[in-house]
Coordinates of C-alpha atoms in Angstrom, one line a residue:
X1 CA 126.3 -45.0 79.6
X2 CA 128.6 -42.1 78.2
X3 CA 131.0 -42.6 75.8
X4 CA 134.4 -41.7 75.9
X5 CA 137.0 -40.4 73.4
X6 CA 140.8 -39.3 73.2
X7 CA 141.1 -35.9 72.8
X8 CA 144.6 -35.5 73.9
X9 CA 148.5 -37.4 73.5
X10 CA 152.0 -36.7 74.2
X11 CA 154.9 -39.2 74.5
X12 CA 158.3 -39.1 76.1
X13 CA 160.3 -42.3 74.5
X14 CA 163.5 -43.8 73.8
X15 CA 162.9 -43.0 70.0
X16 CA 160.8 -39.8 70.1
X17 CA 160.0 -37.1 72.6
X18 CA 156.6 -36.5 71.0
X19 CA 153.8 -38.3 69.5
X20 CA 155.0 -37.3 66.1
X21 CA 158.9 -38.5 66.2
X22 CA 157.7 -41.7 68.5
X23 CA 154.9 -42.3 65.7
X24 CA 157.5 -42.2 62.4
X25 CA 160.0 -43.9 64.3
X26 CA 157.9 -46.6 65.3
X27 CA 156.7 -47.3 61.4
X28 CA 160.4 -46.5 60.3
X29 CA 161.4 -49.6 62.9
X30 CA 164.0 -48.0 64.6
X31 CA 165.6 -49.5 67.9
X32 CA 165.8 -46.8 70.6
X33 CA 168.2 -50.2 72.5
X34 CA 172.1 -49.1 73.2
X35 CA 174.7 -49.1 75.6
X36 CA 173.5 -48.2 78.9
X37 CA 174.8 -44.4 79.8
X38 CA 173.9 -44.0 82.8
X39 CA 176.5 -45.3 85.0
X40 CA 179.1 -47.5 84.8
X41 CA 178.2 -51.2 83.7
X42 CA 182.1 -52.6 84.2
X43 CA 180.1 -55.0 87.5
X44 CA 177.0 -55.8 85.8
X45 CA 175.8 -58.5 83.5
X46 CA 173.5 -56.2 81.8
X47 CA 174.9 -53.7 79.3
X48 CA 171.8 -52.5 77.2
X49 CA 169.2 -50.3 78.3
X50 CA 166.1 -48.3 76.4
X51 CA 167.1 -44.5 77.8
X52 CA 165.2 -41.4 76.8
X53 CA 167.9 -39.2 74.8
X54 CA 167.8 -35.1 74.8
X55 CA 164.8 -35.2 77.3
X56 CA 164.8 -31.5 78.2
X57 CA 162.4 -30.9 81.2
X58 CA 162.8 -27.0 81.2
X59 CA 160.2 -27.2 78.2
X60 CA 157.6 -28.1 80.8
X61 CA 158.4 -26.6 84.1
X62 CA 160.2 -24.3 86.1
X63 CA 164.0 -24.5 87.7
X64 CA 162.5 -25.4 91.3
X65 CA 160.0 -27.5 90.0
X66 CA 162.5 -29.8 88.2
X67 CA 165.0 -29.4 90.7
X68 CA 162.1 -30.8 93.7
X69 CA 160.9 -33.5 91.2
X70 CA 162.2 -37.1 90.6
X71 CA 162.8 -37.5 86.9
X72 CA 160.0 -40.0 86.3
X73 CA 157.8 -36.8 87.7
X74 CA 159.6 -35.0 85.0
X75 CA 158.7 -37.6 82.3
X76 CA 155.3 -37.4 83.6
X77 CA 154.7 -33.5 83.4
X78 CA 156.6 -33.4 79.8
X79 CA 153.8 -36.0 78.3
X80 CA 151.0 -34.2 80.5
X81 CA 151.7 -31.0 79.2
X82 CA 152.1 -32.6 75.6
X83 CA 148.5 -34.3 75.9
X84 CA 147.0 -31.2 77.3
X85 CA 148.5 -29.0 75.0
X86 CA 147.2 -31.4 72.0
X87 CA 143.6 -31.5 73.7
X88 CA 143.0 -27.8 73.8
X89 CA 140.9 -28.4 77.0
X90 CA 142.5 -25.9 79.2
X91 CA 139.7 -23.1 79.5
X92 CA 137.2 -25.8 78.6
X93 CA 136.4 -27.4 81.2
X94 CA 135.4 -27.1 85.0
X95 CA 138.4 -27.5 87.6
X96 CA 136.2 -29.6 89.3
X97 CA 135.1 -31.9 86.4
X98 CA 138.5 -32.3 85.8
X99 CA 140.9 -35.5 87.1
X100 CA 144.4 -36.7 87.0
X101 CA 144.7 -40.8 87.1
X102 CA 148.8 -41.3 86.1
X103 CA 150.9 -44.2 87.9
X104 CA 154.1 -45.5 88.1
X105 CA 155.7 -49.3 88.6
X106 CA 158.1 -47.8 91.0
X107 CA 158.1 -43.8 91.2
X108 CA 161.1 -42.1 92.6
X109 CA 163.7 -44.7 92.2
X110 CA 166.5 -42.1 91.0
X111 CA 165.8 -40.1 94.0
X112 CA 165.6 -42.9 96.0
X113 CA 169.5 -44.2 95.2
X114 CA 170.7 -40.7 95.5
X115 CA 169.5 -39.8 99.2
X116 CA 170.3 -43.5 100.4
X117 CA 173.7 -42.4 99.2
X118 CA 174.0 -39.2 101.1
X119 CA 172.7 -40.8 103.8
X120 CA 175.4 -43.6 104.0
X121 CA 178.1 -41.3 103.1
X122 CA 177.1 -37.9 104.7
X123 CA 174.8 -38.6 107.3
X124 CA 171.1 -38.2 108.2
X125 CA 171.3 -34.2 108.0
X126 CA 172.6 -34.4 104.2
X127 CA 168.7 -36.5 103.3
X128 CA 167.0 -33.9 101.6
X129 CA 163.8 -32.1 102.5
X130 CA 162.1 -33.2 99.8
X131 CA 162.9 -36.5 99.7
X132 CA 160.0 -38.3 100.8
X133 CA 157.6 -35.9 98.1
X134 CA 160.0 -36.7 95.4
X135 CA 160.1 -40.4 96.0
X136 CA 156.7 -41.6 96.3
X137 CA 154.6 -42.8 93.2
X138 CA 151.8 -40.9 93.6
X139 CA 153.7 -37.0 92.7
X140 CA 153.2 -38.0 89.3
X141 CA 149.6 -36.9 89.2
X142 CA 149.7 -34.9 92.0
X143 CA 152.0 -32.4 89.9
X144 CA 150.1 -32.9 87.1
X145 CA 146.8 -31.9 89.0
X146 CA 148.6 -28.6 90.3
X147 CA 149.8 -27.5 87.0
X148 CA 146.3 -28.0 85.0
X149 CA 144.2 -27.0 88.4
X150 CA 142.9 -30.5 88.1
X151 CA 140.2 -30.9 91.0
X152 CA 138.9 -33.7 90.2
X153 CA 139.5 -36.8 91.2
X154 CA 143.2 -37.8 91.6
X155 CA 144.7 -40.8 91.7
X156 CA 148.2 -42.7 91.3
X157 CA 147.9 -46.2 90.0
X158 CA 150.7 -49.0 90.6
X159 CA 149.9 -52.7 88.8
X160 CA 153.5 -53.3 88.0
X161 CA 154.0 -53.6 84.0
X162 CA 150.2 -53.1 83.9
X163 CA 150.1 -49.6 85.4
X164 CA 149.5 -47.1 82.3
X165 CA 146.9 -49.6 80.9
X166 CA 145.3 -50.0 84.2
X167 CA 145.5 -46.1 84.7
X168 CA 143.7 -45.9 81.3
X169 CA 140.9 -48.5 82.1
X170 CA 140.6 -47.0 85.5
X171 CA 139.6 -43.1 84.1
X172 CA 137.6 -44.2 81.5
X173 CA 135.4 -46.2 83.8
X174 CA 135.3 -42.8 85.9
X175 CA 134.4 -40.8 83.1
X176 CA 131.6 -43.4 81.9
X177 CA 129.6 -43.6 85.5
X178 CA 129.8 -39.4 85.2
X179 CA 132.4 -38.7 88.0
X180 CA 134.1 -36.9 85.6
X181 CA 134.3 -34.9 82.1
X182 CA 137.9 -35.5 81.6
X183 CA 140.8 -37.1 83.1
X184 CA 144.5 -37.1 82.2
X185 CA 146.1 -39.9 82.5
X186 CA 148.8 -42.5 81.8
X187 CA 152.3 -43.9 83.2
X188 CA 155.9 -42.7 84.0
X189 CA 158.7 -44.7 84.5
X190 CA 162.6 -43.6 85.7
X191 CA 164.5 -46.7 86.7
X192 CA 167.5 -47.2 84.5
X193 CA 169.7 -46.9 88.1
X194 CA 172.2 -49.1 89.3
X195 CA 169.4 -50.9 92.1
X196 CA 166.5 -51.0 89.3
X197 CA 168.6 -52.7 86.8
X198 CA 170.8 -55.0 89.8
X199 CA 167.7 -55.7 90.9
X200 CA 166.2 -57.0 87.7
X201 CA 169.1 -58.6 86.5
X202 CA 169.3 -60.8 89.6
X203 CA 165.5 -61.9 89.5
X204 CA 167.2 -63.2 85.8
X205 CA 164.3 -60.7 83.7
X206 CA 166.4 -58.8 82.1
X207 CA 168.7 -59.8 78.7
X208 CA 172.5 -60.2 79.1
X209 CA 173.3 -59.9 75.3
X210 CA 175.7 -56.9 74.6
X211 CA 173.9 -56.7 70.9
X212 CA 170.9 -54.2 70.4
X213 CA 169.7 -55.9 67.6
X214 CA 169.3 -59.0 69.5
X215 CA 168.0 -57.7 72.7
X216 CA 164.3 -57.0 72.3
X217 CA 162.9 -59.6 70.4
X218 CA 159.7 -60.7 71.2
X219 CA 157.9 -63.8 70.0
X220 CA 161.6 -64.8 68.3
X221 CA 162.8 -68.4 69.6
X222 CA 166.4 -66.3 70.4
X223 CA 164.2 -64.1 73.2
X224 CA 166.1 -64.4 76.8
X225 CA 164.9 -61.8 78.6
X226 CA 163.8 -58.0 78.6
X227 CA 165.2 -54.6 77.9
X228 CA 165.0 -52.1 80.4
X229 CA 163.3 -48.6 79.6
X230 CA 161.8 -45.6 81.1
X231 CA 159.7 -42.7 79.8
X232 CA 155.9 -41.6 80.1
X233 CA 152.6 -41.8 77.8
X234 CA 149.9 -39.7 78.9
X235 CA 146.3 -39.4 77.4
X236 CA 143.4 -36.8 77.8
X237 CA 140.5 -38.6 77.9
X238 CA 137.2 -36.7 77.9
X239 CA 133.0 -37.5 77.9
X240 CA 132.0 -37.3 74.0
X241 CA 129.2 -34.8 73.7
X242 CA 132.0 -32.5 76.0
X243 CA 134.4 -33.1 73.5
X244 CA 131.6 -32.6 70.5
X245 CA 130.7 -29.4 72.1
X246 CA 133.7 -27.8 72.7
X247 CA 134.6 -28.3 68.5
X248 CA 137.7 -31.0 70.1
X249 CA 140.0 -32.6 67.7
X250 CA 138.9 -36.8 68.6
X251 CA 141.1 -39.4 67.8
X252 CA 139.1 -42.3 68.7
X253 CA 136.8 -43.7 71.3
X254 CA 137.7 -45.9 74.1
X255 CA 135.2 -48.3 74.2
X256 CA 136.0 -51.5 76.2
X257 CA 138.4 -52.3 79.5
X258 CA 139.4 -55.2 81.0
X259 CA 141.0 -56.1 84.4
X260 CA 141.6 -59.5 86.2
X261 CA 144.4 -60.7 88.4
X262 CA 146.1 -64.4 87.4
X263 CA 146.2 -64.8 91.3
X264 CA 149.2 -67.0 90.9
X265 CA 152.6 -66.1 91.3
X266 CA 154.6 -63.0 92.3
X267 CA 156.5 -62.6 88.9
X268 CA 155.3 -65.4 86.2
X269 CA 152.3 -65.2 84.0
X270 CA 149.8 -68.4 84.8
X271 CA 150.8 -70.6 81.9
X272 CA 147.4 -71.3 80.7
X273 CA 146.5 -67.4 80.8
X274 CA 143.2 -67.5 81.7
X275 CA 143.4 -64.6 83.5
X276 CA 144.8 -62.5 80.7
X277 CA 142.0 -64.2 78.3
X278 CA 139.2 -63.0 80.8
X279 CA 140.8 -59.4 80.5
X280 CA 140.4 -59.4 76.7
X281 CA 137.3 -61.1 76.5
X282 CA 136.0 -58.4 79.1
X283 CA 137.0 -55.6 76.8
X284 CA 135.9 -56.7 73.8
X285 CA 132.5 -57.2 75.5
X286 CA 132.1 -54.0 76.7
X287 CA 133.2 -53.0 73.3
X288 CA 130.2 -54.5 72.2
X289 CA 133.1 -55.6 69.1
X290 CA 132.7 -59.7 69.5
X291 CA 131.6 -59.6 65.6
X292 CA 134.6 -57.0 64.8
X293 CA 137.4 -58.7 62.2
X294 CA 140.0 -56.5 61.3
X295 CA 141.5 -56.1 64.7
X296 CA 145.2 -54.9 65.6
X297 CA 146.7 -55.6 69.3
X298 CA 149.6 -54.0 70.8
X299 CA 151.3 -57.1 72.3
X300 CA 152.7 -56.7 75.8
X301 CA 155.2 -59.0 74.2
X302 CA 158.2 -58.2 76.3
X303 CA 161.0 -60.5 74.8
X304 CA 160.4 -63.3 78.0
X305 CA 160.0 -67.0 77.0
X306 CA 157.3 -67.3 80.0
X307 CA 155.1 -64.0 78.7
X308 CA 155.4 -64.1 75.1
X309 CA 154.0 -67.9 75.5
X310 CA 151.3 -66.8 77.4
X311 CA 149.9 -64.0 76.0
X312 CA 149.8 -66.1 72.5
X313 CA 147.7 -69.1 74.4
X314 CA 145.7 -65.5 75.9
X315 CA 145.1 -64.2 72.7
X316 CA 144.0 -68.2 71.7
X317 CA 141.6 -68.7 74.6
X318 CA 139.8 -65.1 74.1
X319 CA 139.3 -65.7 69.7
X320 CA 139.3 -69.0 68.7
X321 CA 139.3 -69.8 65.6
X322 CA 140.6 -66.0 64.5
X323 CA 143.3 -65.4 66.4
X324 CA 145.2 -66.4 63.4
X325 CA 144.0 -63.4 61.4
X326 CA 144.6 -60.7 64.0
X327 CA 147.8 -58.1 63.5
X328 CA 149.4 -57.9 66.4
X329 CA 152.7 -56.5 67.2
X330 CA 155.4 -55.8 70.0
X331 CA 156.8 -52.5 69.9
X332 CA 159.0 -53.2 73.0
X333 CA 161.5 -54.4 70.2
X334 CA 161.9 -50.8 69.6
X335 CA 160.8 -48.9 73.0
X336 CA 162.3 -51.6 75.2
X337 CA 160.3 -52.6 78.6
X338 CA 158.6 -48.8 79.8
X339 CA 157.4 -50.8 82.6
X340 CA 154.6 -48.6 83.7
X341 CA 155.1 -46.1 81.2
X342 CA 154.4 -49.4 78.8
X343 CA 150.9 -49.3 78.5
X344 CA 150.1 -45.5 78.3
X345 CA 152.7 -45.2 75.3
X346 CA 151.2 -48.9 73.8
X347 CA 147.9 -47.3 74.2
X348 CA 148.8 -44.2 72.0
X349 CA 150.2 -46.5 69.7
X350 CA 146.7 -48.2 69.2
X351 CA 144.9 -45.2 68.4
X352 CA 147.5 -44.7 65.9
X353 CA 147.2 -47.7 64.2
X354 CA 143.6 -47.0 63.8
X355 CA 143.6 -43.6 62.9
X356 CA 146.2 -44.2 60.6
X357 CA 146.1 -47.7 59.2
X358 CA 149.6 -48.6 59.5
X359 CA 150.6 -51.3 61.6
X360 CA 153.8 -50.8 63.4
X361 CA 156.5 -53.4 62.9
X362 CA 157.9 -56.1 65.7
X363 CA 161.7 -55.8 64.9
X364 CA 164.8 -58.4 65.2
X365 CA 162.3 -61.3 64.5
X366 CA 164.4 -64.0 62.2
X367 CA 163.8 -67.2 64.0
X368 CA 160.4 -67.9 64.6
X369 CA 159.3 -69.9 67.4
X370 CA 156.3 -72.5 66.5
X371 CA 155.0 -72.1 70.4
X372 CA 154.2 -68.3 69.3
X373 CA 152.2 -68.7 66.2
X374 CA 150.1 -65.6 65.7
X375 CA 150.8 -62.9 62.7
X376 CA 153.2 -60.5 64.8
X377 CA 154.2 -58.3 61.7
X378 CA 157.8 -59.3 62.0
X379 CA 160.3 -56.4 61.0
X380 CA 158.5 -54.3 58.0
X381 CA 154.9 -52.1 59.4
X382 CA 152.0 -52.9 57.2
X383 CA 149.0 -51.2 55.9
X384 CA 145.7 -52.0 57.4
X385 CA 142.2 -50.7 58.0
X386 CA 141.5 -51.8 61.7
X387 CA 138.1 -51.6 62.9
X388 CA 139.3 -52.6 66.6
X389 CA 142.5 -51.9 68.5
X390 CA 143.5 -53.5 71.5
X391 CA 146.8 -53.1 74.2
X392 CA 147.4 -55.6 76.3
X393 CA 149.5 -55.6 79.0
X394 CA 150.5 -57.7 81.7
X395 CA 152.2 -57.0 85.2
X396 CA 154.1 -58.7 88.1
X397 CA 151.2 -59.7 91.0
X398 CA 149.5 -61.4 88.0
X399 CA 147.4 -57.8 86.8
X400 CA 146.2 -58.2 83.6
X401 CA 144.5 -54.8 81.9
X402 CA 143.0 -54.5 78.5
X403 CA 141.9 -52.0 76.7
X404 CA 140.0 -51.3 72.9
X405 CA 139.7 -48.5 70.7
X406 CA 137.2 -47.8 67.8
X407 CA 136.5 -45.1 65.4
X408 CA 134.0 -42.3 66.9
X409 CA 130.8 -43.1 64.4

């Protein structure tokens, strides 16, 4: 089969705008948590959120183009342009050969509470025209494809929390079976709105605590819920002797996916997480990395008592006897919950760990809690040399995607 390899990265993020800020922010620890800005919170329990700060979207596209776009769209386009940009395949590459695979949880929720409100308080006539195209999910990638001529294949991806991982999984599969040469891809998220985060407070997800440093705390005993954030991750992934031949910078090789569905409840993980096991077991078997040991995941680890159990009896089930020697670690202390933006960012946090050899931190953790007993690098990053990196994530519907990254050898 052909192999496939990173050639491409960009971040938008509540603590960095770029791969490079997100990166040294991430080791440094810092909490991108504060007082939601948005809109006034005086009504609601929730008073924290994860936002993107100085996001300029006039960087990456035009006046009508932002102006027509939701700003989860934006998000997207800012981290496309950052990943293609990084990949130096524009010019390289057949139009044709080239494809755009970039979800979204929700897509145009911004857009979405703005025209209900004109239409409630204006009328039908005051809905605009582009409502509909700047509302629905899939404009993520369709913008993308316009701006990069992308004529490949094109697709938008929605598992929930599991999108960007799914998204990821999902093009390198594509790429590997040869219906592709390259495909960028990831996750966007834009729902820090007055409905996204009424609407997760009342299905009781999301933390009540007015304190940042005790809001995202995953793994902790303290942990009561998650932090809502937004942003995009996207990747340029690309065929390996493509890559080789075109002199492109690689950053590492994806090697292994992994998708299963609990087939249990709308929300909760299945307790015993066999689903979530299957995904990692999957990936690491593709992999062909059973007999790997130095291995660092990217915990979904969203702060929730129900999913940080979970995934810890996951990560049990799928190693045995060395799950106790595996780094793993939650940045969603720091990014808060991306939702589908998650994965694509956790995945670029991966392959940094592994090019790299630092392990980023899990912050706020003080107060252990014995059901979540794995090495979670609580509060201080770590050096490492990783031979296998995993993300894991984990959506509502029960989707569970995996996905593993080696060195290119």
């Amino acid at each position: 089969m052909r192999r496939v390899v990173v050639t491409g990265m960009g971040t938008i993020t509540p603590i960095g705008n770029d791969v490079t800020s997100f990166w040294s922010a991430l080791i440094a620890g810092k909490n991108g948590i504060g007082p939601l800005t948005r809109f006034d919170t005086a009504d609601y329990k929730v008073k924290l959120a994860a936002e993107v700060k100085n996001f300029d979207p006039s960087l990456y596209m035009e006046k009508r183009e932002i102006r027509n776009s939701d700003l989860f769209t934006q998000y997207a386009v800012a981290s496309a342009v950052q990943a293609v940009n990084d990949s130096g395949i524009t010019g390289n590459i057949d139009p044709e050969r080239l494809g755009v695979y970039f979800g979204s949880g929700i897509g145009g929720l911004v857009t979405i509470s703005d025209e209900i409100w004109k239409l409630n308080e204006k009328g039908p006539r005051s809905v605009s025209p582009h409502f509909i195209p700047m509302m629905i999910a899939n404009m993520a990638a369709g913008n993308i494809a316009i701006k990069f001529n992308a004529q490949g294949p094109c697709l938008p991806v929605t598992t929930a929390c599991a999108t960007g991982t799914s998204a990821i999984g999902e093009s390198f599969r594509t790429i590997k079976y040869g219906y592709a040469d390259a495909i960028i891809t990831g996750g966007a998220e834009a729902a820090i709105t007055p409905i996204g985060v009424a609407g997760f407070t009342n299905c009781m997800a999301l933390t009540t605590t007015a304190d940042p440093e005790a809001a995202s705390i995953p793994f902790d005993r303290r942990r009561h819920g998650f932090v809502i954030g937004e942003g995009s991750g996207a990747l340029v992934l690309e065929e390996y002797e493509h890559a080789k031949a075109r002199g492109a910078r690689i950053y590492a090789e994806l090697c292994g996916y992994g998708s299963t569905c609990d087939a249990y409840h709308i929300t909760a993980p299945h307790p015993d997480a066999r689903g979530a096991s299957r995904a990692i077991i999957n990936a690491i078997k593709e992999a062909e990395m059973e007999n790997a040991r130095h291995i660092y995941i990217n915990a979904h680890g969203t702060s929730t008592q129900m999913n940080d159990k979970a995934e810890t009896v996951a990560i049990h089930r799928a190693f045995g006897s060395k799950a106790g020697s595996i780094l793993m670690s939650a940045t969603k202390s720091m990014t808060g919950h991306m939702l589908g933006a998650s994965g694509a960012v956790e995945a670029i946090v991966a392959i940094m760990a592994l090019r790299e050899g630092i392990i980023p931190p899990t912050i706020g953790m003080k107060e252990p809690d014995p059901e979540c007993d794995l090495d979670y690098v609580p509060n201080k990053a770590r050096k490492a040399d990783v031979e296998l990196s995993m993300s894991i994530s984990l959506g509502f519907g029960g989707h569970n995607a995996c996905i593993a990254f080696k060195k290119v050898r």
